[in-house]
Structure formats: structure tokens, C-alpha cells
PDB file of N, CA and C in Angstrom:
ATOM      1  N   ARG A   1     -12.391 -17.684 -19.126  1.00 36.00           N
ATOM      2  CA  ARG A   1     -12.368 -16.575 -18.186  1.00 36.00           C
ATOM      3  C   ARG A   1     -13.153 -16.889 -16.926  1.00 36.00           C
ATOM      4  N   SER A   2     -13.352 -18.170 -16.653  1.00 43.00           N
ATOM      5  CA  SER A   2     -14.111 -18.533 -15.462  1.00 43.00           C
ATOM      6  C   SER A   2     -13.356 -18.162 -14.189  1.00 43.00           C
ATOM      7  N   SER A   3     -12.037 -17.943 -14.305  1.00 47.00           N
ATOM      8  CA  SER A   3     -11.273 -17.565 -13.119  1.00 47.00           C
ATOM      9  C   SER A   3     -11.195 -16.045 -12.974  1.00 47.00           C
ATOM     10  N   ASP A   4     -11.966 -15.325 -13.768  1.00 50.00           N
ATOM     11  CA  ASP A   4     -11.980 -13.865 -13.689  1.00 50.00           C
ATOM     12  C   ASP A   4     -12.615 -13.437 -12.375  1.00 50.00           C
ATOM     13  N   LEU A   5     -11.803 -12.879 -11.496  1.00 53.00           N
ATOM     14  CA  LEU A   5     -12.284 -12.540 -10.164  1.00 53.00           C
ATOM     15  C   LEU A   5     -13.337 -11.450 -10.144  1.00 53.00           C
ATOM     16  N   SER A   6     -13.403 -10.631 -11.190  1.00 58.00           N
ATOM     17  CA  SER A   6     -14.379  -9.555 -11.170  1.00 58.00           C
ATOM     18  C   SER A   6     -15.802 -10.110 -11.239  1.00 58.00           C
ATOM     19  N   SER A   7     -15.963 -11.329 -11.744  1.00 65.00           N
ATOM     20  CA  SER A   7     -17.303 -11.909 -11.817  1.00 65.00           C
ATOM     21  C   SER A   7     -17.564 -12.851 -10.642  1.00 65.00           C
ATOM     22  N   ALA A   8     -16.539 -13.079  -9.823  1.00 68.00           N
ATOM     23  CA  ALA A   8     -16.705 -13.991  -8.693  1.00 68.00           C
ATOM     24  C   ALA A   8     -17.343 -13.268  -7.518  1.00 68.00           C
ATOM     25  N   SER A   9     -18.283 -13.937  -6.899  1.00 90.00           N
ATOM     26  CA  SER A   9     -18.936 -13.337  -5.748  1.00 90.00           C
ATOM     27  C   SER A   9     -18.699 -14.112  -4.467  1.00 90.00           C
ATOM     28  N   TRP A  10     -18.173 -15.325  -4.631  1.00 94.00           N
ATOM     29  CA  TRP A  10     -17.953 -16.172  -3.462  1.00 94.00           C
ATOM     30  C   TRP A  10     -16.571 -16.803  -3.528  1.00 94.00           C
ATOM     31  N   CYS A  11     -16.148 -17.324  -2.400  1.00 96.00           N
ATOM     32  CA  CYS A  11     -14.854 -17.980  -2.312  1.00 96.00           C
ATOM     33  C   CYS A  11     -15.075 -19.320  -1.609  1.00 96.00           C
ATOM     34  N   ILE A  12     -14.620 -20.400  -2.241  1.00 97.00           N
ATOM     35  CA  ILE A  12     -14.856 -21.734  -1.678  1.00 97.00           C
ATOM     36  C   ILE A  12     -13.565 -22.538  -1.628  1.00 97.00           C
ATOM     37  N   ALA A  13     -13.582 -23.617  -0.878  1.00 97.00           N
ATOM     38  CA  ALA A  13     -12.422 -24.494  -0.786  1.00 97.00           C
ATOM     39  C   ALA A  13     -12.228 -25.232  -2.108  1.00 97.00           C
ATOM     40  N   SER A  14     -10.984 -25.354  -2.509  1.00 97.00           N
ATOM     41  CA  SER A  14     -10.651 -26.069  -3.737  1.00 97.00           C
ATOM     42  C   SER A  14     -10.864 -27.571  -3.550  1.00 97.00           C
ATOM     43  N   GLN A  15     -11.411 -28.225  -4.589  1.00 95.00           N
ATOM     44  CA  GLN A  15     -11.620 -29.676  -4.532  1.00 95.00           C
ATOM     45  C   GLN A  15     -10.292 -30.423  -4.475  1.00 95.00           C
ATOM     46  N   SER A  16      -9.244 -29.792  -4.997  1.00 97.00           N
ATOM     47  CA  SER A  16      -7.951 -30.478  -5.076  1.00 97.00           C
ATOM     48  C   SER A  16      -7.066 -30.282  -3.841  1.00 97.00           C
ATOM     49  N   ALA A  17      -7.497 -29.409  -2.936  1.00 97.00           N
ATOM     50  CA  ALA A  17      -6.689 -29.151  -1.736  1.00 97.00           C
ATOM     51  C   ALA A  17      -6.762 -30.331  -0.775  1.00 97.00           C
ATOM     52  N   SER A  18      -5.661 -30.622  -0.107  1.00 97.00           N
ATOM     53  CA  SER A  18      -5.638 -31.727   0.860  1.00 97.00           C
ATOM     54  C   SER A  18      -6.376 -31.326   2.133  1.00 97.00           C
ATOM     55  N   GLN A  19      -6.849 -32.334   2.867  1.00 97.00           N
ATOM     56  CA  GLN A  19      -7.528 -32.095   4.147  1.00 97.00           C
ATOM     57  C   GLN A  19      -6.624 -31.311   5.097  1.00 97.00           C
ATOM     58  N   THR A  20      -5.347 -31.672   5.112  1.00 98.00           N
ATOM     59  CA  THR A  20      -4.396 -31.006   6.004  1.00 98.00           C
ATOM     60  C   THR A  20      -4.252 -29.529   5.659  1.00 98.00           C
ATOM     61  N   ALA A  21      -4.077 -29.254   4.360  1.00 98.00           N
ATOM     62  CA  ALA A  21      -3.923 -27.862   3.923  1.00 98.00           C
ATOM     63  C   ALA A  21      -5.192 -27.069   4.202  1.00 98.00           C
ATOM     64  N   LEU A  22      -6.340 -27.689   3.993  1.00 98.00           N
ATOM     65  CA  LEU A  22      -7.607 -27.015   4.269  1.00 98.00           C
ATOM     66  C   LEU A  22      -7.760 -26.715   5.754  1.00 98.00           C
ATOM     67  N   GLN A  23      -7.360 -27.648   6.602  1.00 98.00           N
ATOM     68  CA  GLN A  23      -7.484 -27.435   8.047  1.00 98.00           C
ATOM     69  C   GLN A  23      -6.598 -26.281   8.506  1.00 98.00           C
ATOM     70  N   VAL A  24      -5.386 -26.216   7.976  1.00 98.00           N
ATOM     71  CA  VAL A  24      -4.473 -25.121   8.317  1.00 98.00           C
ATOM     72  C   VAL A  24      -5.073 -23.782   7.876  1.00 98.00           C
ATOM     73  N   ALA A  25      -5.592 -23.753   6.657  1.00 98.00           N
ATOM     74  CA  ALA A  25      -6.179 -22.520   6.127  1.00 98.00           C
ATOM     75  C   ALA A  25      -7.450 -22.147   6.887  1.00 98.00           C
ATOM     76  N   LEU A  26      -8.223 -23.163   7.269  1.00 98.00           N
ATOM     77  CA  LEU A  26      -9.446 -22.937   8.038  1.00 98.00           C
ATOM     78  C   LEU A  26      -9.110 -22.319   9.390  1.00 98.00           C
ATOM     79  N   ASP A  27      -8.099 -22.880  10.058  1.00 98.00           N
ATOM     80  CA  ASP A  27      -7.676 -22.338  11.356  1.00 98.00           C
ATOM     81  C   ASP A  27      -7.210 -20.891  11.218  1.00 98.00           C
ATOM     82  N   TYR A  28      -6.513 -20.594  10.128  1.00 97.00           N
ATOM     83  CA  TYR A  28      -6.051 -19.230   9.887  1.00 97.00           C
ATOM     84  C   TYR A  28      -7.242 -18.297   9.662  1.00 97.00           C
ATOM     85  N   ALA A  29      -8.151 -18.718   8.782  1.00 97.00           N
ATOM     86  CA  ALA A  29      -9.295 -17.864   8.445  1.00 97.00           C
ATOM     87  C   ALA A  29     -10.118 -17.536   9.686  1.00 97.00           C
ATOM     88  N   CYS A  30     -10.348 -18.547  10.521  1.00 98.00           N
ATOM     89  CA  CYS A  30     -11.178 -18.358  11.718  1.00 98.00           C
ATOM     90  C   CYS A  30     -10.414 -17.691  12.853  1.00 98.00           C
ATOM     91  N   GLY A  31      -9.083 -17.731  12.803  1.00 97.00           N
ATOM     92  CA  GLY A  31      -8.267 -17.127  13.849  1.00 97.00           C
ATOM     93  C   GLY A  31      -7.780 -15.759  13.437  1.00 97.00           C
ATOM     94  N   TYR A  32      -6.550 -15.722  12.966  1.00 95.00           N
ATOM     95  CA  TYR A  32      -5.924 -14.461  12.570  1.00 95.00           C
ATOM     96  C   TYR A  32      -6.717 -13.736  11.482  1.00 95.00           C
ATOM     97  N   GLY A  33      -7.318 -14.510  10.570  1.00 96.00           N
ATOM     98  CA  GLY A  33      -8.049 -13.908   9.452  1.00 96.00           C
ATOM     99  C   GLY A  33      -9.300 -13.153   9.852  1.00 96.00           C
ATOM    100  N   GLY A  34      -9.871 -13.519  11.010  1.00 96.00           N
ATOM    101  CA  GLY A  34     -11.026 -12.795  11.516  1.00 96.00           C
ATOM    102  C   GLY A  34     -12.347 -13.156  10.866  1.00 96.00           C
ATOM    103  N   ALA A  35     -12.409 -14.304  10.167  1.00 96.00           N
ATOM    104  CA  ALA A  35     -13.678 -14.724   9.575  1.00 96.00           C
ATOM    105  C   ALA A  35     -14.668 -15.038  10.694  1.00 96.00           C
ATOM    106  N   ASP A  36     -15.953 -14.887  10.405  1.00 95.00           N
ATOM    107  CA  ASP A  36     -16.977 -15.207  11.390  1.00 95.00           C
ATOM    108  C   ASP A  36     -17.281 -16.702  11.287  1.00 95.00           C
ATOM    109  N   CYS A  37     -16.746 -17.483  12.197  1.00 97.00           N
ATOM    110  CA  CYS A  37     -16.874 -18.944  12.131  1.00 97.00           C
ATOM    111  C   CYS A  37     -17.843 -19.497  13.158  1.00 97.00           C
ATOM    112  N   GLN A  38     -18.673 -18.631  13.727  1.00 97.00           N
ATOM    113  CA  GLN A  38     -19.645 -19.058  14.735  1.00 97.00           C
ATOM    114  C   GLN A  38     -20.576 -20.141  14.189  1.00 97.00           C
ATOM    115  N   ALA A  39     -21.034 -19.977  12.951  1.00 97.00           N
ATOM    116  CA  ALA A  39     -22.028 -20.893  12.374  1.00 97.00           C
ATOM    117  C   ALA A  39     -21.489 -22.288  12.092  1.00 97.00           C
ATOM    118  N   ILE A  40     -20.142 -22.414  12.011  1.00 97.00           N
ATOM    119  CA  ILE A  40     -19.582 -23.747  11.746  1.00 97.00           C
ATOM    120  C   ILE A  40     -19.002 -24.399  12.997  1.00 97.00           C
ATOM    121  N   GLN A  41     -19.258 -23.785  14.157  1.00 97.00           N
ATOM    122  CA  GLN A  41     -18.902 -24.429  15.425  1.00 97.00           C
ATOM    123  C   GLN A  41     -20.003 -25.435  15.744  1.00 97.00           C
ATOM    124  N   ALA A  42     -19.699 -26.433  16.578  1.00 96.00           N
ATOM    125  CA  ALA A  42     -20.709 -27.424  16.964  1.00 96.00           C
ATOM    126  C   ALA A  42     -21.960 -26.706  17.457  1.00 96.00           C
ATOM    127  N   GLY A  43     -23.108 -27.077  16.916  1.00 96.00           N
ATOM    128  CA  GLY A  43     -24.362 -26.440  17.308  1.00 96.00           C
ATOM    129  C   GLY A  43     -24.755 -25.268  16.421  1.00 96.00           C
ATOM    130  N   GLY A  44     -23.823 -24.797  15.584  1.00 97.00           N
ATOM    131  CA  GLY A  44     -24.139 -23.683  14.682  1.00 97.00           C
ATOM    132  C   GLY A  44     -24.972 -24.131  13.491  1.00 97.00           C
ATOM    133  N   ASN A  45     -25.646 -23.165  12.796  1.00 96.00           N
ATOM    134  CA  ASN A  45     -26.528 -23.567  11.697  1.00 96.00           C
ATOM    135  C   ASN A  45     -25.795 -24.153  10.508  1.00 96.00           C
ATOM    136  N   CYS A  46     -24.515 -23.903  10.368  1.00 96.00           N
ATOM    137  CA  CYS A  46     -23.781 -24.427   9.212  1.00 96.00           C
ATOM    138  C   CYS A  46     -22.753 -25.495   9.617  1.00 96.00           C
ATOM    139  N   TYR A  47     -22.960 -26.076  10.809  1.00 97.00           N
ATOM    140  CA  TYR A  47     -22.017 -27.107  11.278  1.00 97.00           C
ATOM    141  C   TYR A  47     -22.087 -28.353  10.389  1.00 97.00           C
ATOM    142  N   TYR A  48     -23.274 -28.693   9.924  1.00 96.00           N
ATOM    143  CA  TYR A  48     -23.426 -29.839   9.011  1.00 96.00           C
ATOM    144  C   TYR A  48     -23.578 -29.323   7.595  1.00 96.00           C
ATOM    145  N   PRO A  49     -23.004 -29.937   6.569  1.00 95.00           N
ATOM    146  CA  PRO A  49     -22.183 -31.146   6.698  1.00 95.00           C
ATOM    147  C   PRO A  49     -20.862 -30.864   7.416  1.00 95.00           C
ATOM    148  N   ASN A  50     -20.537 -31.730   8.366  1.00 97.00           N
ATOM    149  CA  ASN A  50     -19.341 -31.551   9.184  1.00 97.00           C
ATOM    150  C   ASN A  50     -18.115 -32.142   8.481  1.00 97.00           C
ATOM    151  N   THR A  51     -17.638 -31.434   7.456  1.00 97.00           N
ATOM    152  CA  THR A  51     -16.413 -31.848   6.770  1.00 97.00           C
ATOM    153  C   THR A  51     -15.456 -30.670   6.766  1.00 97.00           C
ATOM    154  N   VAL A  52     -14.183 -30.952   6.704  1.00 97.00           N
ATOM    155  CA  VAL A  52     -13.185 -29.884   6.642  1.00 97.00           C
ATOM    156  C   VAL A  52     -13.445 -29.041   5.401  1.00 97.00           C
ATOM    157  N   HIS A  53     -13.786 -29.699   4.293  1.00 97.00           N
ATOM    158  CA  HIS A  53     -14.025 -28.985   3.035  1.00 97.00           C
ATOM    159  C   HIS A  53     -15.189 -27.998   3.165  1.00 97.00           C
ATOM    160  N   ASP A  54     -16.310 -28.447   3.718  1.00 97.00           N
ATOM    161  CA  ASP A  54     -17.470 -27.566   3.862  1.00 97.00           C
ATOM    162  C   ASP A  54     -17.208 -26.434   4.852  1.00 97.00           C
ATOM    163  N   HIS A  55     -16.561 -26.751   5.955  1.00 98.00           N
ATOM    164  CA  HIS A  55     -16.251 -25.713   6.943  1.00 98.00           C
ATOM    165  C   HIS A  55     -15.256 -24.705   6.370  1.00 98.00           C
ATOM    166  N   ALA A  56     -14.268 -25.196   5.616  1.00 98.00           N
ATOM    167  CA  ALA A  56     -13.287 -24.294   5.012  1.00 98.00           C
ATOM    168  C   ALA A  56     -13.961 -23.370   4.005  1.00 98.00           C
ATOM    169  N   SER A  57     -14.864 -23.922   3.196  1.00 97.00           N
ATOM    170  CA  SER A  57     -15.576 -23.088   2.229  1.00 97.00           C
ATOM    171  C   SER A  57     -16.328 -21.967   2.932  1.00 97.00           C
ATOM    172  N   TYR A  58     -16.986 -22.308   4.045  1.00 97.00           N
ATOM    173  CA  TYR A  58     -17.734 -21.308   4.799  1.00 97.00           C
ATOM    174  C   TYR A  58     -16.794 -20.212   5.315  1.00 97.00           C
ATOM    175  N   ALA A  59     -15.691 -20.640   5.917  1.00 97.00           N
ATOM    176  CA  ALA A  59     -14.744 -19.691   6.505  1.00 97.00           C
ATOM    177  C   ALA A  59     -14.082 -18.830   5.431  1.00 97.00           C
ATOM    178  N   PHE A  60     -13.679 -19.450   4.321  1.00 97.00           N
ATOM    179  CA  PHE A  60     -13.036 -18.704   3.232  1.00 97.00           C
ATOM    180  C   PHE A  60     -13.993 -17.653   2.698  1.00 97.00           C
ATOM    181  N   ASN A  61     -15.249 -18.036   2.528  1.00 96.00           N
ATOM    182  CA  ASN A  61     -16.218 -17.099   1.992  1.00 96.00           C
ATOM    183  C   ASN A  61     -16.494 -15.964   2.972  1.00 96.00           C
ATOM    184  N   SER A  62     -16.571 -16.286   4.259  1.00 96.00           N
ATOM    185  CA  SER A  62     -16.772 -15.248   5.271  1.00 96.00           C
ATOM    186  C   SER A  62     -15.640 -14.221   5.205  1.00 96.00           C
ATOM    187  N   TYR A  63     -14.422 -14.727   5.110  1.00 97.00           N
ATOM    188  CA  TYR A  63     -13.251 -13.847   5.023  1.00 97.00           C
ATOM    189  C   TYR A  63     -13.295 -13.013   3.742  1.00 97.00           C
ATOM    190  N   TYR A  64     -13.607 -13.680   2.636  1.00 96.00           N
ATOM    191  CA  TYR A  64     -13.643 -13.010   1.327  1.00 96.00           C
ATOM    192  C   TYR A  64     -14.707 -11.911   1.282  1.00 96.00           C
ATOM    193  N   GLN A  65     -15.858 -12.158   1.892  1.00 94.00           N
ATOM    194  CA  GLN A  65     -16.924 -11.146   1.903  1.00 94.00           C
ATOM    195  C   GLN A  65     -16.493  -9.911   2.700  1.00 94.00           C
ATOM    196  N   LYS A  66     -15.662 -10.119   3.722  1.00 94.00           N
ATOM    197  CA  LYS A  66     -15.159  -8.984   4.512  1.00 94.00           C
ATOM    198  C   LYS A  66     -14.016  -8.268   3.790  1.00 94.00           C
ATOM    199  N   ASN A  67     -13.294  -9.004   2.945  1.00 92.00           N
ATOM    200  CA  ASN A  67     -12.118  -8.464   2.239  1.00 92.00           C
ATOM    201  C   ASN A  67     -12.222  -8.806   0.759  1.00 92.00           C
ATOM    202  N   PRO A  68     -13.176  -8.201   0.044  1.00 87.00           N
ATOM    203  CA  PRO A  68     -13.437  -8.604  -1.341  1.00 87.00           C
ATOM    204  C   PRO A  68     -12.397  -8.094  -2.350  1.00 87.00           C
ATOM    205  N   ILE A  69     -11.182  -8.548  -2.173  1.00 85.00           N
ATOM    206  CA  ILE A  69     -10.125  -8.199  -3.120  1.00 85.00           C
ATOM    207  C   ILE A  69      -9.554  -9.501  -3.675  1.00 85.00           C
ATOM    208  N   PRO A  70      -9.033  -9.484  -4.902  1.00 76.00           N
ATOM    209  CA  PRO A  70      -8.600 -10.727  -5.550  1.00 76.00           C
ATOM    210  C   PRO A  70      -7.741 -11.660  -4.716  1.00 76.00           C
ATOM    211  N   ASN A  71      -6.724 -11.150  -4.034  1.00 87.00           N
ATOM    212  CA  ASN A  71      -5.830 -12.070  -3.329  1.00 87.00           C
ATOM    213  C   ASN A  71      -6.372 -12.529  -1.982  1.00 87.00           C
ATOM    214  N   SER A  72      -7.589 -12.123  -1.603  1.00 94.00           N
ATOM    215  CA  SER A  72      -8.145 -12.606  -0.334  1.00 94.00           C
ATOM    216  C   SER A  72      -8.850 -13.948  -0.509  1.00 94.00           C
ATOM    217  N   CYS A  73      -8.918 -14.445  -1.750  1.00 96.00           N
ATOM    218  CA  CYS A  73      -9.480 -15.779  -1.971  1.00 96.00           C
ATOM    219  C   CYS A  73      -8.370 -16.666  -2.508  1.00 96.00           C
ATOM    220  N   ASN A  74      -7.432 -17.026  -1.616  1.00 96.00           N
ATOM    221  CA  ASN A  74      -6.303 -17.848  -2.040  1.00 96.00           C
ATOM    222  C   ASN A  74      -5.985 -18.871  -0.956  1.00 96.00           C
ATOM    223  N   PHE A  75      -5.673 -18.390   0.243  1.00 96.00           N
ATOM    224  CA  PHE A  75      -5.368 -19.266   1.377  1.00 96.00           C
ATOM    225  C   PHE A  75      -4.344 -20.331   1.003  1.00 96.00           C
ATOM    226  N   GLY A  76      -3.230 -19.875   0.471  1.00 95.00           N
ATOM    227  CA  GLY A  76      -2.144 -20.795   0.125  1.00 95.00           C
ATOM    228  C   GLY A  76      -2.505 -21.756  -0.986  1.00 95.00           C
ATOM    229  N   GLY A  77      -3.418 -21.342  -1.860  1.00 96.00           N
ATOM    230  CA  GLY A  77      -3.811 -22.188  -2.980  1.00 96.00           C
ATOM    231  C   GLY A  77      -4.928 -23.159  -2.647  1.00 96.00           C
ATOM    232  N   THR A  78      -5.516 -23.044  -1.439  1.00 98.00           N
ATOM    233  CA  THR A  78      -6.583 -23.977  -1.065  1.00 98.00           C
ATOM    234  C   THR A  78      -7.974 -23.435  -1.381  1.00 98.00           C
ATOM    235  N   ALA A  79      -8.046 -22.171  -1.801  1.00 97.00           N
ATOM    236  CA  ALA A  79      -9.344 -21.561  -2.079  1.00 97.00           C
ATOM    237  C   ALA A  79      -9.451 -21.130  -3.536  1.00 97.00           C
ATOM    238  N   VAL A  80     -10.667 -21.164  -4.049  1.00 95.00           N
ATOM    239  CA  VAL A  80     -10.922 -20.729  -5.428  1.00 95.00           C
ATOM    240  C   VAL A  80     -12.156 -19.836  -5.470  1.00 95.00           C
ATOM    241  N   PRO A  81     -12.113 -18.795  -6.320  1.00 93.00           N
ATOM    242  CA  PRO A  81     -13.285 -17.937  -6.479  1.00 93.00           C
ATOM    243  C   PRO A  81     -14.340 -18.648  -7.330  1.00 93.00           C
ATOM    244  N   THR A  82     -15.598 -18.322  -7.100  1.00 93.00           N
ATOM    245  CA  THR A  82     -16.657 -18.907  -7.912  1.00 93.00           C
ATOM    246  C   THR A  82     -17.774 -17.883  -8.106  1.00 93.00           C
ATOM    247  N   SER A  83     -18.495 -18.007  -9.217  1.00 91.00           N
ATOM    248  CA  SER A  83     -19.632 -17.129  -9.462  1.00 91.00           C
ATOM    249  C   SER A  83     -20.929 -17.878  -9.154  1.00 91.00           C
ATOM    250  N   THR A  84     -20.812 -19.103  -8.653  1.00 87.00           N
ATOM    251  CA  THR A  84     -21.973 -19.901  -8.285  1.00 87.00           C
ATOM    252  C   THR A  84     -22.177 -19.844  -6.773  1.00 87.00           C
ATOM    253  N   ASP A  85     -23.361 -19.500  -6.340  1.00 83.00           N
ATOM    254  CA  ASP A  85     -23.643 -19.392  -4.917  1.00 83.00           C
ATOM    255  C   ASP A  85     -23.470 -20.759  -4.256  1.00 83.00           C
ATOM    256  N   PRO A  86     -22.485 -20.890  -3.343  1.00 79.00           N
ATOM    257  CA  PRO A  86     -22.204 -22.185  -2.728  1.00 79.00           C
ATOM    258  C   PRO A  86     -23.243 -22.621  -1.703  1.00 79.00           C
ATOM    259  N   SER A  87     -24.146 -21.731  -1.320  1.00 72.00           N
ATOM    260  CA  SER A  87     -25.126 -22.112  -0.308  1.00 72.00           C
ATOM    261  C   SER A  87     -26.256 -22.940  -0.905  1.00 72.00           C
ATOM    262  N   LYS A  88     -26.320 -23.025  -2.207  1.00 59.00           N
ATOM    263  CA  LYS A  88     -27.382 -23.789  -2.866  1.00 59.00           C
ATOM    264  C   LYS A  88     -27.016 -25.254  -2.940  1.00 59.00           C
TER     265      LYS A  88
END
């Protein structure tokens, strides 16, 4: 039951998602999705590590926190819910 969304508090990028798929989902989350992506822009506090995976996780989680419903942590299969705080 680790995929039980009721116990998930965060949304992160899937390890199995391709860089391309993550970039598309990241652009969506930060654009149309309305996630707050200021911190992962160059110079922001969460810019490093500067990887598509880390930036996507940040953006997915920002979006998920604003829209905490089960299907808001999907992004075309590139995102997964987790009960482990990803900021650690």
C-alpha cells in the first residue's frame, strides 16, 4: 500500500521517467500548471542540484501542494507520490 495516496504528502519525479518526458512535464508544471518555480530558476535557492529530475520533483511537488488531489501527482506518468519528505 505504499502507493496509497492518502498517506502521501509529497509528489516527486519518477526515477524511471526519461529526461525528455520530465522536461515536458516540468515545463507544463511551471507554465500552465501554475507551480511556483522561482526557486529552481538560476540563482534560486533550489537551483542546485541543477538536474531535470531535481527541478521536476520541485515543480511537481509545488503543483501537488496547491492541488492536493490524487490525480494531480501524475504528469503523464512522470511523477509519483511519496510519504518521505524529499527535501531531506
